[in-house]
Amino acid sequence: MGRFLVELEKLAGELLTREPHPLAGPPSLHASLLQGGTEISTYADRAKVTLERRTIPGETVEGCQAEIQAILDRLAEADSSFKAQVKATFWRKPFEIRRDAEIVRVMDTALESRLGRVPEHIGQTFWTDAALLADAGIESVLLGPVGFGLHSAEEWVDVNSVIDLAYVLTETAIRYCGD
């Protein structure tokens, strides 16, 4: 497992050098869960690692699996006792919306009205239900308050940005759905 984790770290670094998506940036990869062994004094007969591979638009689950499989194949070739398999257990298509979509234009207007400036468009590599909505033909955007620490021990949002967000969401709903 150690050899695999070393190779995985190399791949994670290489992903960061790839052509980034204009909004979401480059894809990412990390080992999130490690399991193995039965006690401290014995060699583990097996180990399991669960990975998170965040994709960007244009990538496929098959392509991501092939990258991991190539590592496994190299390790097996170098050591005949190395046995491993890769299996995708959860995958969702990356989400992207056109900059000129009606919902984007309406929300931009509400944001500019509330904040007094043209909003900056950014992207993220984490997955949300917006991808499912988009696949169903429902225009969607991601917008949230200013904060830090998403899904961490210390997570916070700025209270004033929550108030601004409530205004923007209300105005967007009225303008987008009102006619």
CSV table of C-alpha atoms in Angstrom, one decimal:
chain,number,residue,atom,x,y,z
A,1,MET,CA,0.0,0.0,0.0
A,2,GLY,CA,2.9,2.3,0.7
A,3,ARG,CA,4.2,2.1,-2.8
A,4,PHE,CA,0.7,2.7,-4.2
A,5,LEU,CA,0.3,5.8,-2.0
A,6,VAL,CA,3.6,7.2,-3.2
A,7,GLU,CA,2.5,6.8,-6.8
A,8,LEU,CA,-0.9,8.2,-6.0
A,9,GLU,CA,0.8,11.3,-4.6
A,10,LYS,CA,2.8,11.7,-7.8
A,11,LEU,CA,-0.5,11.5,-9.9
A,12,ALA,CA,-2.2,14.0,-7.6
A,13,GLY,CA,0.7,16.4,-8.2
A,14,GLU,CA,0.5,15.8,-12.0
A,15,LEU,CA,-3.2,16.5,-12.0
A,16,LEU,CA,-2.5,20.0,-10.6
A,17,THR,CA,-0.3,20.8,-13.6
A,18,ARG,CA,-2.9,19.9,-16.2
A,19,GLU,CA,-4.8,22.5,-18.2
A,20,PRO,CA,-7.3,23.8,-15.6
A,21,HIS,CA,-10.9,24.4,-16.2
A,22,PRO,CA,-11.5,28.2,-16.5
A,23,LEU,CA,-13.7,28.3,-13.4
A,24,ALA,CA,-13.1,25.1,-11.5
A,25,GLY,CA,-9.3,24.9,-11.9
A,26,PRO,CA,-7.5,21.6,-12.1
A,27,PRO,CA,-8.8,18.2,-11.0
A,28,SER,CA,-7.7,16.7,-7.7
A,29,LEU,CA,-7.1,13.4,-6.0
A,30,HIS,CA,-6.5,12.3,-2.5
A,31,ALA,CA,-6.5,9.1,-0.4
A,32,SER,CA,-9.4,9.8,2.1
A,33,LEU,CA,-9.8,6.4,3.9
A,34,LEU,CA,-7.2,3.8,4.7
A,35,GLN,CA,-8.0,0.4,6.2
A,36,GLY,CA,-5.9,-2.7,6.9
A,37,GLY,CA,-4.1,-4.9,9.3
A,38,THR,CA,-5.3,-6.6,12.5
A,39,GLU,CA,-2.8,-5.6,15.1
A,40,ILE,CA,0.4,-3.7,15.5
A,41,SER,CA,2.8,-6.7,15.6
A,42,THR,CA,1.7,-8.4,12.3
A,43,TYR,CA,2.1,-7.6,8.7
A,44,ALA,CA,-1.3,-6.8,7.1
A,45,ASP,CA,-2.4,-9.4,4.6
A,46,ARG,CA,-4.4,-6.8,2.8
A,47,ALA,CA,-5.2,-3.1,2.8
A,48,LYS,CA,-7.9,-0.9,1.3
A,49,VAL,CA,-7.7,2.7,0.3
A,50,THR,CA,-10.7,4.8,-0.7
A,51,LEU,CA,-9.9,7.7,-3.0
A,52,GLU,CA,-11.7,10.9,-3.9
A,53,ARG,CA,-11.0,12.0,-7.4
A,54,ARG,CA,-12.6,15.3,-8.2
A,55,THR,CA,-13.2,15.7,-11.9
A,56,ILE,CA,-13.6,18.8,-14.0
A,57,PRO,CA,-15.8,19.2,-17.1
A,58,GLY,CA,-14.5,17.0,-19.9
A,59,GLU,CA,-13.2,14.2,-17.7
A,60,THR,CA,-14.9,10.8,-17.5
A,61,VAL,CA,-15.0,8.1,-14.8
A,62,GLU,CA,-13.4,5.7,-17.3
A,63,GLY,CA,-10.4,8.0,-17.8
A,64,CYS,CA,-10.0,8.4,-14.0
A,65,GLN,CA,-10.1,4.7,-13.5
A,66,ALA,CA,-7.5,4.2,-16.3
A,67,GLU,CA,-5.1,6.5,-14.5
A,68,ILE,CA,-5.3,4.5,-11.3
A,69,GLN,CA,-5.2,1.2,-13.2
A,70,ALA,CA,-1.9,2.3,-14.9
A,71,ILE,CA,-0.4,2.8,-11.4
A,72,LEU,CA,-1.6,-0.7,-10.3
A,73,ASP,CA,-0.3,-2.3,-13.5
A,74,ARG,CA,3.2,-0.7,-13.0
A,75,LEU,CA,3.4,-1.9,-9.4
A,76,ALA,CA,2.2,-5.4,-10.2
A,77,GLU,CA,4.8,-5.6,-13.0
A,78,ALA,CA,7.6,-4.6,-10.5
A,79,ASP,CA,6.4,-6.9,-7.7
A,80,SER,CA,4.6,-10.2,-8.6
A,81,SER,CA,3.1,-10.4,-5.0
A,82,PHE,CA,1.3,-7.0,-5.5
A,83,LYS,CA,-2.3,-7.6,-6.3
A,84,ALA,CA,-4.9,-4.8,-6.5
A,85,GLN,CA,-8.0,-3.7,-8.3
A,86,VAL,CA,-9.7,-0.4,-8.9
A,87,LYS,CA,-13.4,0.0,-8.7
A,88,ALA,CA,-15.5,3.2,-9.0
A,89,THR,CA,-18.1,3.2,-6.2
A,90,PHE,CA,-19.6,6.7,-6.7
A,91,TRP,CA,-19.3,9.0,-9.6
A,92,ARG,CA,-21.3,12.0,-10.8
A,93,LYS,CA,-20.8,14.0,-14.0
A,94,PRO,CA,-19.2,17.5,-13.4
A,95,PHE,CA,-21.6,20.4,-13.5
A,96,GLU,CA,-21.1,23.5,-15.7
A,97,ILE,CA,-23.6,26.2,-16.9
A,98,ARG,CA,-23.2,28.6,-19.8
A,99,ARG,CA,-22.3,32.1,-18.7
A,100,ASP,CA,-25.1,33.4,-20.9
A,101,ALA,CA,-27.8,31.2,-19.3
A,102,GLU,CA,-30.9,33.1,-18.2
A,103,ILE,CA,-30.5,32.1,-14.5
A,104,VAL,CA,-26.9,33.4,-14.5
A,105,ARG,CA,-27.9,36.7,-16.1
A,106,VAL,CA,-30.8,37.2,-13.6
A,107,MET,CA,-28.6,36.3,-10.6
A,108,ASP,CA,-25.8,38.6,-11.8
A,109,THR,CA,-28.3,41.5,-11.9
A,110,ALA,CA,-29.5,40.7,-8.4
A,111,LEU,CA,-25.9,40.4,-7.1
A,112,GLU,CA,-24.8,43.7,-8.8
A,113,SER,CA,-27.9,45.4,-7.3
A,114,ARG,CA,-27.2,44.2,-3.8
A,115,LEU,CA,-23.4,44.4,-3.8
A,116,GLY,CA,-22.9,47.4,-6.0
A,117,ARG,CA,-20.4,45.6,-8.2
A,118,VAL,CA,-20.3,43.1,-11.0
A,119,PRO,CA,-20.0,39.6,-9.4
A,120,GLU,CA,-17.0,37.4,-10.0
A,121,HIS,CA,-17.7,34.0,-11.5
A,122,ILE,CA,-15.8,31.1,-10.0
A,123,GLY,CA,-16.0,27.4,-10.0
A,124,GLN,CA,-15.4,24.5,-7.6
A,125,THR,CA,-14.5,20.8,-8.1
A,126,PHE,CA,-16.8,19.5,-5.4
A,127,TRP,CA,-20.0,17.9,-6.6
A,128,THR,CA,-23.6,19.2,-5.8
A,129,ASP,CA,-27.1,18.3,-6.8
A,130,ALA,CA,-26.9,21.1,-9.4
A,131,ALA,CA,-25.5,18.5,-11.9
A,132,LEU,CA,-28.7,16.4,-11.5
A,133,LEU,CA,-30.9,19.4,-12.0
A,134,ALA,CA,-28.9,20.4,-15.1
A,135,ASP,CA,-29.3,16.9,-16.5
A,136,ALA,CA,-33.1,17.3,-16.0
A,137,GLY,CA,-33.0,20.5,-18.0
A,138,ILE,CA,-33.3,22.9,-15.0
A,139,GLU,CA,-30.9,25.8,-15.0
A,140,SER,CA,-28.9,25.9,-11.8
A,141,VAL,CA,-26.1,28.0,-10.3
A,142,LEU,CA,-24.1,27.6,-7.1
A,143,LEU,CA,-24.1,30.6,-4.7
A,144,GLY,CA,-23.5,30.8,-1.0
A,145,PRO,CA,-22.3,33.1,1.8
A,146,VAL,CA,-18.8,34.1,2.4
A,147,GLY,CA,-17.1,31.7,4.8
A,148,PHE,CA,-14.5,29.1,5.4
A,149,GLY,CA,-14.0,25.5,6.6
A,150,LEU,CA,-16.6,23.6,4.5
A,151,HIS,CA,-17.1,20.2,6.1
A,152,SER,CA,-14.3,20.7,8.7
A,153,ALA,CA,-14.1,20.9,12.5
A,154,GLU,CA,-14.3,24.7,12.3
A,155,GLU,CA,-16.8,26.0,9.7
A,156,TRP,CA,-18.1,29.5,9.6
A,157,VAL,CA,-20.0,32.0,7.5
A,158,ASP,CA,-20.1,35.8,7.6
A,159,VAL,CA,-23.5,36.9,8.9
A,160,ASN,CA,-23.7,40.0,6.7
A,161,SER,CA,-23.1,37.8,3.6
A,162,VAL,CA,-26.0,35.5,4.7
A,163,ILE,CA,-28.3,38.6,4.7
A,164,ASP,CA,-27.0,39.6,1.3
A,165,LEU,CA,-27.5,36.1,0.1
A,166,ALA,CA,-31.2,36.1,1.3
A,167,TYR,CA,-31.8,39.3,-0.7
A,168,VAL,CA,-30.1,38.0,-3.8
A,169,LEU,CA,-31.9,34.6,-3.8
A,170,THR,CA,-35.3,36.4,-3.2
A,171,GLU,CA,-34.7,38.9,-6.1
A,172,THR,CA,-33.5,36.1,-8.4
A,173,ALA,CA,-36.5,34.0,-7.7
A,174,ILE,CA,-38.9,36.9,-8.3
A,175,ARG,CA,-37.2,37.9,-11.5
A,176,TYR,CA,-36.6,34.4,-12.9
A,177,CYS,CA,-39.9,33.0,-12.0
A,178,GLY,CA,-42.1,36.1,-11.9
A,179,ASP,CA,-43.2,36.5,-15.5
